[in-house]
Tab-separated table of C-alpha atoms in Angstrom:
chain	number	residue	atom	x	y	z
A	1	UNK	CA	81.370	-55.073	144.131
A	2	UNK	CA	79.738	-55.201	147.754
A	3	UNK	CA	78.213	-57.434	149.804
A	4	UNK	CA	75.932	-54.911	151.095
A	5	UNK	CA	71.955	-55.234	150.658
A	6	UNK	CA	70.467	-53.253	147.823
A	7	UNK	CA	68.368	-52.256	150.012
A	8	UNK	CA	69.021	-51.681	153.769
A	9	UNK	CA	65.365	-50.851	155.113
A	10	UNK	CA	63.693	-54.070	153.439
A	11	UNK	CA	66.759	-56.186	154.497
A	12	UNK	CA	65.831	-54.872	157.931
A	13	UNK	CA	62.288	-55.821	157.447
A	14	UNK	CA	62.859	-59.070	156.453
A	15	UNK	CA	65.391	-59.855	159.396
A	16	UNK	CA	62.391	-58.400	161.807
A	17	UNK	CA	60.197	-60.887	160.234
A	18	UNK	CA	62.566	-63.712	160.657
A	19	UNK	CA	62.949	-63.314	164.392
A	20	UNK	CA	59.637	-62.920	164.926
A	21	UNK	CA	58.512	-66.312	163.031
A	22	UNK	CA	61.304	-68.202	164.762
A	23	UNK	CA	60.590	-67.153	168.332
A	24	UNK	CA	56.080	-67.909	167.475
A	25	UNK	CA	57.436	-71.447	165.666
A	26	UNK	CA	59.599	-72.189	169.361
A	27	UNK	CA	56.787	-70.813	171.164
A	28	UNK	CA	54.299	-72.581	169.532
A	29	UNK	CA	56.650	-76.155	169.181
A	30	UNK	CA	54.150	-78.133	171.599
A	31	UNK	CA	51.514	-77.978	169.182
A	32	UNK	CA	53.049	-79.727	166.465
A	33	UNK	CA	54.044	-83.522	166.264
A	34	UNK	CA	58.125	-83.805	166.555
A	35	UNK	CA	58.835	-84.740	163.104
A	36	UNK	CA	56.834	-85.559	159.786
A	37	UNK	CA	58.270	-86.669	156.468
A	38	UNK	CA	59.502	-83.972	153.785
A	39	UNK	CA	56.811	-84.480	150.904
A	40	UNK	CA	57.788	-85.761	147.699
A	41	UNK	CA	56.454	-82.521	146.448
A	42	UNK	CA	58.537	-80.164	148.628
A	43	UNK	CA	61.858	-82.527	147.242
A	44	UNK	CA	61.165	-81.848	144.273
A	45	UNK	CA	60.615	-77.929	144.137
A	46	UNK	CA	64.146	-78.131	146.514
A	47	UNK	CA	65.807	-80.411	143.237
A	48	UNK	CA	66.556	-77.241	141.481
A	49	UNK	CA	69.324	-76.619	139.010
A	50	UNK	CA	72.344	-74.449	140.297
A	51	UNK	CA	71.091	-71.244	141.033
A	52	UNK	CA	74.103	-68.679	138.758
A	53	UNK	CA	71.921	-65.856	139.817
A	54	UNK	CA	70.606	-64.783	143.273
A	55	UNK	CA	66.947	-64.366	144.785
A	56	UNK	CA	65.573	-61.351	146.671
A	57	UNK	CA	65.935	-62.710	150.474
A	58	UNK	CA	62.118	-62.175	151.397
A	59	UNK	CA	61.362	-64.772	148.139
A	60	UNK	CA	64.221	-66.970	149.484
A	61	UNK	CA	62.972	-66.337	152.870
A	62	UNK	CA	59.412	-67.549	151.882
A	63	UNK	CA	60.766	-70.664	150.352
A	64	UNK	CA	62.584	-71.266	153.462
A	65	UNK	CA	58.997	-70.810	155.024
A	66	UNK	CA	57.388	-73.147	152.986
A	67	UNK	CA	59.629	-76.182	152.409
A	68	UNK	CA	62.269	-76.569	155.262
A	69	UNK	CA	60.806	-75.037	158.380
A	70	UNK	CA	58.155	-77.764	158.468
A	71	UNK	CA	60.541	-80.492	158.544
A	72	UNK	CA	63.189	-80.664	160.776
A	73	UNK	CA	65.237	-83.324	162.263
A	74	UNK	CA	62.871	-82.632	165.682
A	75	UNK	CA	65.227	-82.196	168.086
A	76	UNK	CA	63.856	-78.973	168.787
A	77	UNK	CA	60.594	-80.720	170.289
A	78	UNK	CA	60.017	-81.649	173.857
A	79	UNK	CA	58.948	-84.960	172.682
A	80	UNK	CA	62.137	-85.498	171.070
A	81	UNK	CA	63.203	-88.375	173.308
A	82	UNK	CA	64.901	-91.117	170.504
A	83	UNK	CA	68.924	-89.214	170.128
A	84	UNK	CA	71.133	-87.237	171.673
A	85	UNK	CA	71.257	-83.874	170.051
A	86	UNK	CA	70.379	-81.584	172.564
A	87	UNK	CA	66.968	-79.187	171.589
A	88	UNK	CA	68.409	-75.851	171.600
A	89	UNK	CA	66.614	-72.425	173.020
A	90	UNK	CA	65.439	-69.242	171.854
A	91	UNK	CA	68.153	-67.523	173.769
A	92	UNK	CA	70.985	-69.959	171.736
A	93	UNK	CA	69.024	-69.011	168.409
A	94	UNK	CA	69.535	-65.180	169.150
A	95	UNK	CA	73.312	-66.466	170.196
A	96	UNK	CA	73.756	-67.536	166.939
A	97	UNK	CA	72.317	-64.716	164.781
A	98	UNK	CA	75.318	-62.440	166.965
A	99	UNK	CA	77.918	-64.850	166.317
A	100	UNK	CA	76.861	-64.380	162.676
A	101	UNK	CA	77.011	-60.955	162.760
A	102	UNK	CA	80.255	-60.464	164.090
A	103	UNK	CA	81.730	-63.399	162.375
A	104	UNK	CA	84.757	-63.607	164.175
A	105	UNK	CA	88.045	-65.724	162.893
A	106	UNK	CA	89.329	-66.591	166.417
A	107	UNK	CA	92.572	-68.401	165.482
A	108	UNK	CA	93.938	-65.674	167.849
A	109	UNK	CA	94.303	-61.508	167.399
A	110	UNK	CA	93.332	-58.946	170.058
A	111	UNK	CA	89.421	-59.292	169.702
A	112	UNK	CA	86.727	-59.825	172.453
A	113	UNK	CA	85.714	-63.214	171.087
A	114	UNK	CA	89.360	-64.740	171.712
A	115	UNK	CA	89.073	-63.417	175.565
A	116	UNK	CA	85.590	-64.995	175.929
A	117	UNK	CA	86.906	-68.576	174.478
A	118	UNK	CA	89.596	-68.368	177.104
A	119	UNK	CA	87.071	-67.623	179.481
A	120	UNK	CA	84.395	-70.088	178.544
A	121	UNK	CA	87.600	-72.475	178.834
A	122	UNK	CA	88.976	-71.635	182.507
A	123	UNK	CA	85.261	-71.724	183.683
A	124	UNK	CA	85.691	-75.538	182.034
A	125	UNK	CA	89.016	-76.390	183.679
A	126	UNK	CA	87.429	-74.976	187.485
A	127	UNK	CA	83.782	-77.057	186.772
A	128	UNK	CA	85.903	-80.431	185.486
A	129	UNK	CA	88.519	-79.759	188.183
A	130	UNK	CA	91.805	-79.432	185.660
A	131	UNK	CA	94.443	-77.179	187.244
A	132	UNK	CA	94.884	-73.876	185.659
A	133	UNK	CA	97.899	-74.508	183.330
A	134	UNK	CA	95.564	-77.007	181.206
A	135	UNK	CA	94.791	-75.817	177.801
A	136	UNK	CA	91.796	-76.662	175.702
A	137	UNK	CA	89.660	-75.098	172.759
A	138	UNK	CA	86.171	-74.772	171.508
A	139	UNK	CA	85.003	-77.226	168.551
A	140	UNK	CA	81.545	-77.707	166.056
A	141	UNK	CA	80.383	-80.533	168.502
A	142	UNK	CA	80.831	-83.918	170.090
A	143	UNK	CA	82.668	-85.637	166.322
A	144	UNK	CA	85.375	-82.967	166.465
A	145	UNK	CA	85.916	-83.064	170.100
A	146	UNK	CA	86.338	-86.968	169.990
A	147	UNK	CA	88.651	-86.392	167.051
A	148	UNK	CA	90.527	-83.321	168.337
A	149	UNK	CA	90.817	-85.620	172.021
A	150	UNK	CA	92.669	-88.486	170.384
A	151	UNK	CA	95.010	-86.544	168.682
A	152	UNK	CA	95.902	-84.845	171.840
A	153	UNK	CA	96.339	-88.821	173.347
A	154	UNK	CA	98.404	-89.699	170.513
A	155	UNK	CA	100.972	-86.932	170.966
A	156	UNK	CA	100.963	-87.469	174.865
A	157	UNK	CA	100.820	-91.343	174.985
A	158	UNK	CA	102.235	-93.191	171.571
A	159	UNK	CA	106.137	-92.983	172.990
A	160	UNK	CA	107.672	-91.290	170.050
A	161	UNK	CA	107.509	-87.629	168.184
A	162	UNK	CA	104.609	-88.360	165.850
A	163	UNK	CA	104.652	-84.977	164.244
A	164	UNK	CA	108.406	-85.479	163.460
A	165	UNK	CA	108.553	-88.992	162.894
A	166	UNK	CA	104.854	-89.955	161.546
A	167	UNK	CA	102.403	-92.696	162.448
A	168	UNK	CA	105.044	-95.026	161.058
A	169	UNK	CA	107.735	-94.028	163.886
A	170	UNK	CA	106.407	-96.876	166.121
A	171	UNK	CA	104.079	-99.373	166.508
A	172	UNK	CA	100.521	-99.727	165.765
A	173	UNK	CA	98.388	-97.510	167.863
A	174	UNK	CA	95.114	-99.404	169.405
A	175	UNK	CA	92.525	-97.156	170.970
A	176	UNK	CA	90.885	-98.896	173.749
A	177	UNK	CA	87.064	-98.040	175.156
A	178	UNK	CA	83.973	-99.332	176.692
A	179	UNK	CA	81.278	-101.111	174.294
A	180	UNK	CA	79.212	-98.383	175.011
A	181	UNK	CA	81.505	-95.769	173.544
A	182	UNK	CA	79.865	-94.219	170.434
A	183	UNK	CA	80.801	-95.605	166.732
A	184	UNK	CA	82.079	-92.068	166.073
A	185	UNK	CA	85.144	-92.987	167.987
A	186	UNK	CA	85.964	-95.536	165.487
A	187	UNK	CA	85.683	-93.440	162.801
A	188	UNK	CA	88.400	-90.672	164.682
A	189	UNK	CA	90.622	-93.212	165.490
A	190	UNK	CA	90.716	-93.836	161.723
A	191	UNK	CA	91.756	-90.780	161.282
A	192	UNK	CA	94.776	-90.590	163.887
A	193	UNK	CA	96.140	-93.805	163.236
A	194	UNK	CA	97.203	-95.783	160.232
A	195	UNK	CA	96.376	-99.393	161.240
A	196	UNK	CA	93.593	-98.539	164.490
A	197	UNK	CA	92.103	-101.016	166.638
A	198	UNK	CA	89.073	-100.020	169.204
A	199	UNK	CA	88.765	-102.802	171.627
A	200	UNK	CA	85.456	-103.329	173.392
A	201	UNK	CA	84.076	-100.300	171.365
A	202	UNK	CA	81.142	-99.919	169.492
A	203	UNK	CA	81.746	-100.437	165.956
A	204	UNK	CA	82.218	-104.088	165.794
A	205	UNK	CA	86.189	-103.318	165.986
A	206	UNK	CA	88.156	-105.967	167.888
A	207	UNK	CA	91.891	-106.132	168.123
A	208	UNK	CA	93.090	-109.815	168.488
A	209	UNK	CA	96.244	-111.563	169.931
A	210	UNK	CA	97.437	-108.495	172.529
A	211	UNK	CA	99.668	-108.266	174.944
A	212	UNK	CA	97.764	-107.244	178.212
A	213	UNK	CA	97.399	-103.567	178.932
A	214	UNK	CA	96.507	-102.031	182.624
A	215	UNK	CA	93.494	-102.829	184.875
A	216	UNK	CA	90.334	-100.013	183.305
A	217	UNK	CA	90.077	-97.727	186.364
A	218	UNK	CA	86.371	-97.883	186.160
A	219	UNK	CA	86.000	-101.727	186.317
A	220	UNK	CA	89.408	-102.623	188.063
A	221	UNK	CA	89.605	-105.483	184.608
A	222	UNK	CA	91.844	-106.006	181.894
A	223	UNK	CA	91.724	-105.769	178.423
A	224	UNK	CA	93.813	-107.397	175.519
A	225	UNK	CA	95.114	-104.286	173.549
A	226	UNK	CA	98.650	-103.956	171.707
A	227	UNK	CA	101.385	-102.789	173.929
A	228	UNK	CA	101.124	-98.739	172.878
A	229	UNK	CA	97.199	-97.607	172.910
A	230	UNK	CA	94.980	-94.793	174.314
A	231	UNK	CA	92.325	-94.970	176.549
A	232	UNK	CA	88.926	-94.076	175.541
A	233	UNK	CA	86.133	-94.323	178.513
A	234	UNK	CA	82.552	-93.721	177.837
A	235	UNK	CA	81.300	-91.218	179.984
A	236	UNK	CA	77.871	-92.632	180.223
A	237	UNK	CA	79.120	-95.008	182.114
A	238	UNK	CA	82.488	-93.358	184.279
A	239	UNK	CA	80.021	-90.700	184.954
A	240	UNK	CA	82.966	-87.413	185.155
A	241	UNK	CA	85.570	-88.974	183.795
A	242	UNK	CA	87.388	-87.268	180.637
A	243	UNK	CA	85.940	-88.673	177.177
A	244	UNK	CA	88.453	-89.107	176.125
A	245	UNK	CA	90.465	-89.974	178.733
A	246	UNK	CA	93.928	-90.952	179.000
């Protein structure tokens, strides 16, 4: 068994005739409105049993043509102006077919891509002003660094050895942010804490009946939270500050 393309020259073909569609659709992105509908049509060609056999990749390449290139989230437009995901560029596109290519595992080894993540990372720590013995790492996107962020806080600020002693070791842990702090928070702090609380967070979260915790750096006011927590700022409002910060 290989993985290999039956056939090299039309696989070649095919990926020539990817690129250049993708670069004319970005190209050519002003002329189209920023998002339409998908058709109940194109659903239900897509509602297909599972497929036990494959497809040659210009056919599955034509059905990509036909009923998901013409409806995307719309991100990608100019237009574009109602969330937050950024719109990408033709350069990141080519980025990504590299990254593919290579498909590096970069949990470590003596590879190129594990140098370049270190990189990438002290060219963070100069820009955000972190000395030089901070550590980091490189996550999917804004969800995972949120999530990856608290669990960092939780080791450095719930007062015991939560890997050794669990989540039960101590007290609840509250997570405390601004009420413009994104919903997404709520749902990490879920996930690092048994019993979480996000006070003044968006989420409709509220912790009740707290102890009062330290004057918000930002606003120079209080808060009510339990007496271990983490502090979560918004950075659309701190404007530098670490999100999250702690």
């Amino acid at each position: 068994m290989t993985l290999d393309p039956v056939d090299w020259a039309a696989t070649r073909e095919t990926g020539h005739r990817m690129v250049d569609d993708m670069l004319s659709w970005q190209e050519s992105i002003r002329t189209r409105a920023p998002w339409q509908p998908v058709p109940s049509a194109t659903k239900l060609r897509l509602d297909e049993p599972v497929p036990y056999e494959g497809m040659p990749l210009d056919a599955l390449y034509d059905t990509f043509v036909q009923d998901i290139l013409p409806y995307p989230t719309g991100n990608v437009h100019p237009r574009f102006w109602g969330w937050v995901m950024g719109s990408g560029t033709p350069t990141g596109m080519l980025a990504e077919m590299l990254a593919a290519g290579m498909n590096s595992h970069v949990a470590g080894y003596d590879q190129a891509a594990s140098v370049i993540e270190k990189q990438v990372l002290a060219w963070l720590k100069k820009l955000m002003g972190y000395p030089e013995t901070a550590s980091g790492l490189l996550v999917s996107g804004g969800t995972a660094a949120n999530l990856n962020g608290l669990l960092a806080a939780r080791v450095a600020r719930a007062g015991w050895d939560v890997r050794e002693e669990g989540l039960q070791g101590g007290p609840p842990l509250t997570v405390y942010g601004s009420s413009s702090a994104s919903a997404r928070n709520a749902a990490c702090a879920r996930r690092c804490t048994s019993t979480s609380h996000i006070v003044g967070s968006a989420g409709s979260i509220w912790a009740t009946e707290c102890p009062t915790i330290p004057p918000s750096p930002r606003t120079g006011t209080a808060a009510s939270a339990p007496a271990t927590y983490i502090v979560c700022y918004s950075s659309r409002q701190s404007r530098g500050a670490p999100w999250p910060g702690w």
